[in-house]
CSV table of N, CA and C in Angstrom, one decimal:
chain,number,residue,atom,x,y,z
J,850,UNK,N,0.9,-1.2,0.0
J,850,UNK,CA,0.0,0.0,0.0
J,850,UNK,C,0.9,1.2,0.0
J,851,UNK,N,0.7,2.2,-0.9
J,851,UNK,CA,1.5,3.4,-0.9
J,851,UNK,C,1.2,4.3,0.3
J,852,UNK,N,2.2,5.1,0.7
J,852,UNK,CA,2.0,5.9,1.8
J,852,UNK,C,0.9,6.9,1.5
J,853,UNK,N,0.3,7.4,2.6
J,853,UNK,CA,-0.8,8.4,2.5
J,853,UNK,C,-0.4,9.6,1.7
J,854,UNK,N,-1.2,10.0,0.8
J,854,UNK,CA,-0.8,11.2,0.0
J,854,UNK,C,0.0,10.9,-1.2
J,855,UNK,N,0.5,9.6,-1.4
J,855,UNK,CA,1.3,9.3,-2.5
J,855,UNK,C,0.5,9.3,-3.8
J,856,UNK,N,1.1,9.6,-4.9
J,856,UNK,CA,0.4,9.6,-6.2
J,856,UNK,C,0.1,8.1,-6.6
J,857,UNK,N,-1.1,7.9,-7.0
J,857,UNK,CA,-1.5,6.6,-7.5
J,857,UNK,C,-2.3,6.8,-8.8
J,858,UNK,N,-2.1,5.9,-9.8
J,858,UNK,CA,-3.0,6.1,-11.0
J,858,UNK,C,-4.4,5.6,-10.6
J,859,UNK,N,-5.4,6.2,-11.2
J,859,UNK,CA,-6.7,5.9,-11.0
J,859,UNK,C,-7.1,4.7,-11.9
J,860,UNK,N,-7.7,3.7,-11.3
J,860,UNK,CA,-8.2,2.5,-12.0
J,860,UNK,C,-9.7,2.4,-11.7
J,861,UNK,N,-10.5,2.2,-12.8
J,861,UNK,CA,-11.9,2.0,-12.6
J,861,UNK,C,-12.0,0.5,-12.1
J,862,UNK,N,-12.9,0.3,-11.1
J,862,UNK,CA,-13.1,-1.0,-10.6
J,862,UNK,C,-13.6,-1.9,-11.7
J,863,UNK,N,-13.1,-3.1,-11.8
J,863,UNK,CA,-13.5,-4.0,-12.9
J,863,UNK,C,-14.9,-4.6,-12.6
J,864,UNK,N,-15.8,-4.6,-13.6
J,864,UNK,CA,-17.0,-5.3,-13.3
J,864,UNK,C,-16.8,-6.8,-13.2
J,865,UNK,N,-15.6,-7.3,-13.6
J,865,UNK,CA,-15.3,-8.7,-13.5
J,865,UNK,C,-14.4,-9.0,-12.3
J,866,UNK,N,-14.5,-8.1,-11.2
J,866,UNK,CA,-13.6,-8.3,-10.1
J,866,UNK,C,-13.6,-9.7,-9.6
J,867,UNK,N,-12.5,-10.3,-9.5
J,867,UNK,CA,-12.4,-11.7,-9.0
J,867,UNK,C,-12.6,-12.8,-10.1
J,868,UNK,N,-13.1,-12.4,-11.3
J,868,UNK,CA,-13.3,-13.3,-12.3
J,868,UNK,C,-12.4,-13.0,-13.5
J,869,UNK,N,-11.6,-13.9,-13.9
J,869,UNK,CA,-10.7,-13.6,-15.0
J,869,UNK,C,-11.0,-14.6,-16.1
J,870,UNK,N,-11.7,-14.2,-17.1
J,870,UNK,CA,-12.0,-15.1,-18.2
J,870,UNK,C,-10.7,-15.4,-19.1
J,871,UNK,N,-10.7,-16.5,-19.6
J,871,UNK,CA,-9.5,-16.9,-20.5
J,871,UNK,C,-9.7,-16.2,-21.8
J,872,UNK,N,-8.6,-16.1,-22.6
J,872,UNK,CA,-8.8,-15.5,-24.0
J,872,UNK,C,-9.8,-16.3,-24.8
J,873,UNK,N,-9.8,-17.6,-24.6
J,873,UNK,CA,-10.8,-18.4,-25.4
J,873,UNK,C,-12.2,-18.0,-25.0
J,874,UNK,N,-12.5,-17.8,-23.7
J,874,UNK,CA,-13.8,-17.4,-23.3
J,874,UNK,C,-14.2,-16.0,-23.8
J,875,UNK,N,-13.2,-15.1,-23.8
J,875,UNK,CA,-13.4,-13.8,-24.3
J,875,UNK,C,-13.7,-13.8,-25.8
J,876,UNK,N,-13.0,-14.7,-26.6
J,876,UNK,CA,-13.3,-14.8,-28.0
J,876,UNK,C,-14.7,-15.4,-28.3
J,877,UNK,N,-15.1,-16.4,-27.5
J,877,UNK,CA,-16.4,-17.0,-27.6
J,877,UNK,C,-17.5,-15.9,-27.3
J,878,UNK,N,-17.2,-15.1,-26.3
J,878,UNK,CA,-18.2,-14.1,-25.9
J,878,UNK,C,-18.3,-13.0,-27.0
J,879,UNK,N,-17.2,-12.7,-27.6
J,879,UNK,CA,-17.2,-11.7,-28.7
J,879,UNK,C,-18.1,-12.1,-29.9
J,880,UNK,N,-18.2,-13.5,-30.1
J,880,UNK,CA,-19.0,-14.0,-31.2
J,880,UNK,C,-20.5,-14.0,-30.8
J,881,UNK,N,-20.8,-13.8,-29.6
J,881,UNK,CA,-22.2,-13.9,-29.1
J,881,UNK,C,-23.0,-12.6,-29.5
J,882,UNK,N,-24.3,-12.6,-29.1
J,882,UNK,CA,-25.1,-11.5,-29.5
J,882,UNK,C,-24.7,-10.2,-28.7
J,883,UNK,N,-25.0,-9.1,-29.3
J,883,UNK,CA,-24.6,-7.8,-28.7
J,883,UNK,C,-25.6,-7.6,-27.5
J,884,UNK,N,-25.1,-7.0,-26.5
J,884,UNK,CA,-25.9,-6.7,-25.3
J,884,UNK,C,-26.6,-5.3,-25.5
J,885,UNK,N,-27.9,-5.3,-25.3
J,885,UNK,CA,-28.6,-4.0,-25.5
J,885,UNK,C,-28.4,-3.1,-24.3
J,886,UNK,N,-28.0,-3.6,-23.2
J,886,UNK,CA,-27.9,-2.7,-22.0
J,886,UNK,C,-26.5,-2.0,-21.9
J,887,UNK,N,-25.7,-2.2,-22.9
J,887,UNK,CA,-24.3,-1.5,-22.9
J,887,UNK,C,-24.3,-0.5,-24.0
J,888,UNK,N,-24.2,0.8,-23.7
J,888,UNK,CA,-24.2,1.8,-24.7
J,888,UNK,C,-23.0,1.7,-25.6
J,889,UNK,N,-23.1,2.1,-26.9
J,889,UNK,CA,-21.9,2.0,-27.8
J,889,UNK,C,-20.8,2.8,-27.3
J,890,UNK,N,-19.6,2.3,-27.5
J,890,UNK,CA,-18.4,3.0,-27.1
J,890,UNK,C,-18.2,4.4,-27.7
J,891,UNK,N,-18.4,4.6,-29.0
J,891,UNK,CA,-18.1,5.9,-29.5
J,891,UNK,C,-19.0,7.0,-28.8
J,892,UNK,N,-20.2,6.7,-28.5
J,892,UNK,CA,-21.1,7.6,-27.8
J,892,UNK,C,-20.6,7.9,-26.5
J,893,UNK,N,-20.1,6.9,-25.8
J,893,UNK,CA,-19.5,7.0,-24.4
J,893,UNK,C,-18.3,7.9,-24.5
J,894,UNK,N,-17.5,7.7,-25.5
J,894,UNK,CA,-16.2,8.5,-25.6
J,894,UNK,C,-16.5,9.9,-25.8
J,895,UNK,N,-17.5,10.2,-26.7
J,895,UNK,CA,-17.9,11.5,-27.0
J,895,UNK,C,-18.5,12.3,-25.8
J,896,UNK,N,-19.4,11.6,-25.2
J,896,UNK,CA,-20.1,12.3,-24.0
J,896,UNK,C,-19.1,12.5,-22.9
J,897,UNK,N,-18.1,11.6,-22.8
J,897,UNK,CA,-17.1,11.8,-21.7
J,897,UNK,C,-16.1,12.8,-22.0
J,898,UNK,N,-16.1,13.3,-23.2
J,898,UNK,CA,-15.1,14.3,-23.6
J,898,UNK,C,-13.7,13.8,-23.8
J,899,UNK,N,-13.6,12.5,-24.1
J,899,UNK,CA,-12.3,11.8,-24.3
J,899,UNK,C,-11.6,12.4,-25.5
J,900,UNK,N,-10.3,12.4,-25.4
J,900,UNK,CA,-9.5,12.8,-26.6
J,900,UNK,C,-8.6,11.6,-27.0
J,901,UNK,N,-8.5,10.6,-26.1
J,901,UNK,CA,-7.8,9.4,-26.5
J,901,UNK,C,-8.5,8.2,-25.7
J,902,UNK,N,-8.4,7.0,-26.4
J,902,UNK,CA,-8.9,5.8,-25.7
J,902,UNK,C,-7.8,4.8,-25.8
J,903,UNK,N,-7.4,4.2,-24.8
J,903,UNK,CA,-6.4,3.2,-24.7
J,903,UNK,C,-6.9,1.9,-24.4
J,904,UNK,N,-6.6,0.9,-25.2
J,904,UNK,CA,-7.0,-0.5,-24.9
J,904,UNK,C,-5.7,-1.2,-24.7
J,905,UNK,N,-5.6,-1.8,-23.5
J,905,UNK,CA,-4.4,-2.5,-23.1
J,905,UNK,C,-4.7,-4.0,-23.4
J,906,UNK,N,-4.6,-4.4,-24.6
J,906,UNK,CA,-4.7,-5.7,-25.1
J,906,UNK,C,-5.0,-5.7,-26.6
J,907,UNK,N,-4.0,-5.9,-27.4
J,907,UNK,CA,-4.1,-5.8,-28.8
J,907,UNK,C,-5.2,-6.8,-29.3
J,908,UNK,N,-5.3,-8.0,-28.8
J,908,UNK,CA,-6.3,-8.9,-29.2
J,908,UNK,C,-7.7,-8.4,-28.9
J,909,UNK,N,-7.9,-7.8,-27.8
J,909,UNK,CA,-9.2,-7.2,-27.4
J,909,UNK,C,-9.6,-6.1,-28.4
J,910,UNK,N,-8.6,-5.3,-28.8
J,910,UNK,CA,-8.8,-4.2,-29.8
J,910,UNK,C,-9.2,-4.9,-31.2
J,911,UNK,N,-8.5,-5.9,-31.6
J,911,UNK,CA,-8.8,-6.5,-32.8
J,911,UNK,C,-10.2,-7.1,-32.8
J,912,UNK,N,-10.6,-7.8,-31.7
J,912,UNK,CA,-11.9,-8.4,-31.6
J,912,UNK,C,-13.0,-7.4,-31.4
J,913,UNK,N,-12.8,-6.4,-30.6
J,913,UNK,CA,-13.9,-5.4,-30.3
J,913,UNK,C,-14.3,-4.6,-31.6
J,914,UNK,N,-13.3,-4.3,-32.4
J,914,UNK,CA,-13.6,-3.5,-33.6
J,914,UNK,C,-13.5,-4.3,-34.9
J,915,UNK,N,-13.4,-5.6,-34.8
J,915,UNK,CA,-13.4,-6.5,-35.9
J,915,UNK,C,-12.3,-6.1,-36.9
J,916,UNK,N,-11.1,-5.8,-36.3
J,916,UNK,CA,-10.0,-5.4,-37.1
J,916,UNK,C,-8.8,-6.3,-36.9
J,917,UNK,N,-8.7,-7.5,-37.5
J,917,UNK,CA,-7.6,-8.4,-37.2
J,917,UNK,C,-6.3,-7.8,-37.6
J,918,UNK,N,-6.2,-6.8,-38.4
J,918,UNK,CA,-4.9,-6.2,-38.8
J,918,UNK,C,-4.5,-5.1,-37.8
J,919,UNK,N,-5.2,-4.9,-36.7
J,919,UNK,CA,-4.8,-3.8,-35.8
J,919,UNK,C,-3.4,-4.1,-35.3
J,920,UNK,N,-2.6,-3.0,-35.1
J,920,UNK,CA,-1.2,-3.1,-34.7
J,920,UNK,C,-1.1,-2.3,-33.4
J,921,UNK,N,0.0,-2.6,-32.7
J,921,UNK,CA,0.3,-1.8,-31.5
J,921,UNK,C,0.5,-0.3,-31.8
J,922,UNK,N,0.1,0.5,-30.9
J,922,UNK,CA,0.2,1.9,-31.1
J,922,UNK,C,-1.1,2.6,-31.5
J,923,UNK,N,-1.1,3.8,-32.1
J,923,UNK,CA,-2.3,4.5,-32.4
J,923,UNK,C,-2.9,3.8,-33.7
J,924,UNK,N,-4.2,3.7,-33.7
J,924,UNK,CA,-4.9,3.1,-34.8
J,924,UNK,C,-5.2,4.2,-35.9
J,925,UNK,N,-5.3,3.8,-37.1
J,925,UNK,CA,-5.6,4.7,-38.2
J,925,UNK,C,-7.0,5.3,-38.1
J,926,UNK,N,-7.3,6.4,-38.6
J,926,UNK,CA,-8.6,7.0,-38.6
J,926,UNK,C,-9.5,6.4,-39.7
J,927,UNK,N,-8.8,6.1,-40.9
J,927,UNK,CA,-9.6,5.5,-42.0
J,927,UNK,C,-8.8,4.2,-42.4
J,928,UNK,N,-9.6,3.3,-43.1
J,928,UNK,CA,-8.9,2.1,-43.7
J,928,UNK,C,-8.4,2.4,-45.1
J,929,UNK,N,-7.9,1.4,-45.7
J,929,UNK,CA,-7.3,1.6,-47.1
J,929,UNK,C,-8.2,2.2,-48.1
J,930,UNK,N,-9.5,2.0,-47.9
J,930,UNK,CA,-10.5,2.5,-48.9
J,930,UNK,C,-10.9,4.0,-48.6
J,931,UNK,N,-10.5,4.5,-47.4
J,931,UNK,CA,-10.9,5.8,-47.0
J,931,UNK,C,-12.1,5.8,-46.1
J,932,UNK,N,-12.7,4.6,-45.8
J,932,UNK,CA,-13.8,4.5,-44.9
J,932,UNK,C,-13.3,4.6,-43.5
J,933,UNK,N,-14.2,5.0,-42.6
J,933,UNK,CA,-13.8,5.1,-41.1
J,933,UNK,C,-13.3,3.7,-40.6
J,934,UNK,N,-12.2,3.8,-39.9
J,934,UNK,CA,-11.6,2.5,-39.4
J,934,UNK,C,-12.6,1.9,-38.4
J,935,UNK,N,-13.2,2.7,-37.6
J,935,UNK,CA,-14.3,2.3,-36.7
J,935,UNK,C,-15.5,3.2,-37.0
J,936,UNK,N,-16.5,2.6,-37.7
J,936,UNK,CA,-17.7,3.4,-38.1
J,936,UNK,C,-18.3,4.1,-36.8
J,937,UNK,N,-18.6,5.4,-37.0
J,937,UNK,CA,-19.2,6.1,-35.9
J,937,UNK,C,-18.3,6.6,-34.8
J,938,UNK,N,-17.0,6.4,-35.0
J,938,UNK,CA,-16.0,6.8,-34.0
J,938,UNK,C,-16.0,8.3,-34.0
J,939,UNK,N,-16.0,9.0,-32.8
J,939,UNK,CA,-16.0,10.4,-32.8
J,939,UNK,C,-14.7,11.0,-33.3
J,940,UNK,N,-14.9,12.1,-34.1
J,940,UNK,CA,-13.7,12.9,-34.6
J,940,UNK,C,-12.8,13.4,-33.4
J,941,UNK,N,-11.5,13.3,-33.6
J,941,UNK,CA,-10.6,13.8,-32.6
J,941,UNK,C,-10.3,12.9,-31.5
J,942,UNK,N,-10.8,11.7,-31.4
J,942,UNK,CA,-10.5,10.8,-30.4
J,942,UNK,C,-9.6,9.7,-30.9
J,943,UNK,N,-8.3,9.7,-30.5
J,943,UNK,CA,-7.4,8.7,-30.9
J,943,UNK,C,-7.6,7.4,-30.2
J,944,UNK,N,-7.4,6.3,-31.0
J,944,UNK,CA,-7.6,5.0,-30.4
J,944,UNK,C,-6.2,4.3,-30.4
J,945,UNK,N,-5.7,4.0,-29.2
J,945,UNK,CA,-4.4,3.3,-29.0
J,945,UNK,C,-4.6,1.9,-28.6
J,946,UNK,N,-3.7,1.0,-29.0
J,946,UNK,CA,-3.7,-0.4,-28.5
J,946,UNK,C,-2.3,-0.7,-28.0
J,947,UNK,N,-2.2,-1.2,-26.8
J,947,UNK,CA,-0.9,-1.6,-26.2
J,947,UNK,C,-1.0,-3.0,-25.8
J,948,UNK,N,0.1,-3.7,-25.6
J,948,UNK,CA,0.1,-5.1,-25.2
J,948,UNK,C,-0.3,-5.3,-23.8
J,949,UNK,N,-1.0,-6.4,-23.5
J,949,UNK,CA,-1.3,-6.8,-22.2
J,949,UNK,C,-0.2,-7.7,-21.7
J,950,UNK,N,0.5,-7.4,-20.7
J,950,UNK,CA,1.7,-8.1,-20.3
J,950,UNK,C,1.4,-9.5,-19.7
J,951,UNK,N,0.7,-10.2,-20.4
J,951,UNK,CA,0.4,-11.6,-20.0
J,951,UNK,C,0.0,-12.4,-21.2
J,952,UNK,N,-0.1,-13.7,-21.0
J,952,UNK,CA,-0.5,-14.5,-22.2
J,952,UNK,C,0.5,-14.5,-23.3
J,953,UNK,N,0.0,-14.1,-24.5
J,953,UNK,CA,0.9,-14.1,-25.7
J,953,UNK,C,1.9,-13.0,-25.7
J,954,UNK,N,1.7,-12.0,-24.8
J,954,UNK,CA,2.6,-10.9,-24.8
J,954,UNK,C,3.6,-11.0,-23.6
J,955,UNK,N,3.7,-12.1,-23.0
J,955,UNK,CA,4.6,-12.3,-21.9
J,955,UNK,C,6.0,-11.9,-22.2
J,956,UNK,N,6.4,-11.8,-23.4
J,956,UNK,CA,7.8,-11.5,-23.8
J,956,UNK,C,8.0,-10.0,-23.5
J,957,UNK,N,7.0,-9.2,-23.3
J,957,UNK,CA,7.2,-7.8,-23.0
J,957,UNK,C,7.9,-7.6,-21.7
J,958,UNK,N,8.8,-6.7,-21.6
J,958,UNK,CA,9.5,-6.4,-20.4
J,958,UNK,C,9.0,-5.1,-19.8
J,959,UNK,N,9.4,-4.8,-18.6
J,959,UNK,CA,9.0,-3.5,-18.0
J,959,UNK,C,9.5,-2.3,-18.8
J,960,UNK,N,10.7,-2.5,-19.4
J,960,UNK,CA,11.3,-1.4,-20.2
J,960,UNK,C,10.5,-1.2,-21.5
J,961,UNK,N,10.1,-2.3,-22.2
J,961,UNK,CA,9.4,-2.2,-23.4
J,961,UNK,C,8.0,-1.7,-23.2
J,962,UNK,N,7.4,-2.1,-22.1
J,962,UNK,CA,6.0,-1.6,-21.8
J,962,UNK,C,6.1,-0.1,-21.4
J,963,UNK,N,7.1,0.3,-20.7
J,963,UNK,CA,7.3,1.7,-20.3
J,963,UNK,C,7.5,2.6,-21.5
J,964,UNK,N,8.2,2.1,-22.5
J,964,UNK,CA,8.4,2.9,-23.7
J,964,UNK,C,7.1,3.1,-24.5
J,965,UNK,N,6.3,2.0,-24.5
J,965,UNK,CA,5.0,2.2,-25.2
J,965,UNK,C,4.1,3.2,-24.5
J,966,UNK,N,4.1,3.1,-23.1
J,966,UNK,CA,3.3,4.1,-22.4
J,966,UNK,C,3.8,5.5,-22.5
J,967,UNK,N,5.2,5.6,-22.6
J,967,UNK,CA,5.7,7.0,-22.9
J,967,UNK,C,5.2,7.6,-24.2
J,968,UNK,N,5.1,6.7,-25.2
J,968,UNK,CA,4.6,7.2,-26.5
J,968,UNK,C,3.1,7.7,-26.3
J,969,UNK,N,2.3,7.0,-25.6
J,969,UNK,CA,0.9,7.5,-25.3
J,969,UNK,C,1.0,8.8,-24.6
J,970,UNK,N,1.8,8.9,-23.5
J,970,UNK,CA,1.8,10.1,-22.7
J,970,UNK,C,2.3,11.3,-23.6
J,971,UNK,N,3.3,11.0,-24.4
J,971,UNK,CA,3.9,12.1,-25.2
J,971,UNK,C,2.8,12.6,-26.2
J,972,UNK,N,2.0,11.7,-26.7
J,972,UNK,CA,0.9,12.1,-27.6
J,972,UNK,C,-0.1,13.0,-26.9
J,973,UNK,N,-0.2,13.0,-25.6
J,973,UNK,CA,-1.1,13.9,-24.9
J,973,UNK,C,-0.6,15.3,-24.9
J,974,UNK,N,0.7,15.4,-25.1
J,974,UNK,CA,1.3,16.8,-25.1
J,974,UNK,C,1.8,17.1,-23.7
J,975,UNK,N,1.7,16.2,-22.7
J,975,UNK,CA,2.1,16.5,-21.4
J,975,UNK,C,2.7,15.2,-20.8
J,976,UNK,N,3.9,14.8,-21.1
J,976,UNK,CA,4.5,13.7,-20.5
J,976,UNK,C,4.6,13.8,-19.0
J,977,UNK,N,4.4,12.7,-18.3
J,977,UNK,CA,4.4,12.8,-16.8
J,977,UNK,C,5.8,13.1,-16.3
J,978,UNK,N,5.8,13.8,-15.2
J,978,UNK,CA,7.1,14.0,-14.5
J,978,UNK,C,7.5,12.7,-13.8
J,979,UNK,N,8.8,12.6,-13.6
J,979,UNK,CA,9.3,11.4,-12.9
J,979,UNK,C,8.7,11.3,-11.5
J,980,UNK,N,8.3,10.1,-11.1
J,980,UNK,CA,7.8,9.9,-9.8
J,980,UNK,C,8.9,9.7,-8.8
J,981,UNK,N,10.2,9.7,-9.3
J,981,UNK,CA,11.3,9.4,-8.4
J,981,UNK,C,11.9,10.7,-7.8
J,982,UNK,N,11.3,11.8,-8.2
J,982,UNK,CA,11.8,13.1,-7.6
J,982,UNK,C,12.9,13.6,-8.4
């Protein structure tokens, strides 16, 4: 536990707290029917005033947006034909995908993950100050 008053990144509590589905279970769920009780992500992003959305799992990004060719880093705004990469995606909201340091990405190190996060922070225009003082 960090000392009182120490900086900590904010994390939204997971709706799956305590339950960790396997990649196979996630893939099977992605092929299932859409849930009507979950609002579409682009609308959520727009109403929240987001300027960037980061998905920490390249496979999740590929499956969520049906883009098997998604690569690590910022995703394109349009595809090869000029059509929106994600139909209905709000203008000005960058979509980033980074590796999840488990499973197939276990080869990532703290240094390589840190470099990828630095790229995202740099894209915000305000890289974080060192927490080491």
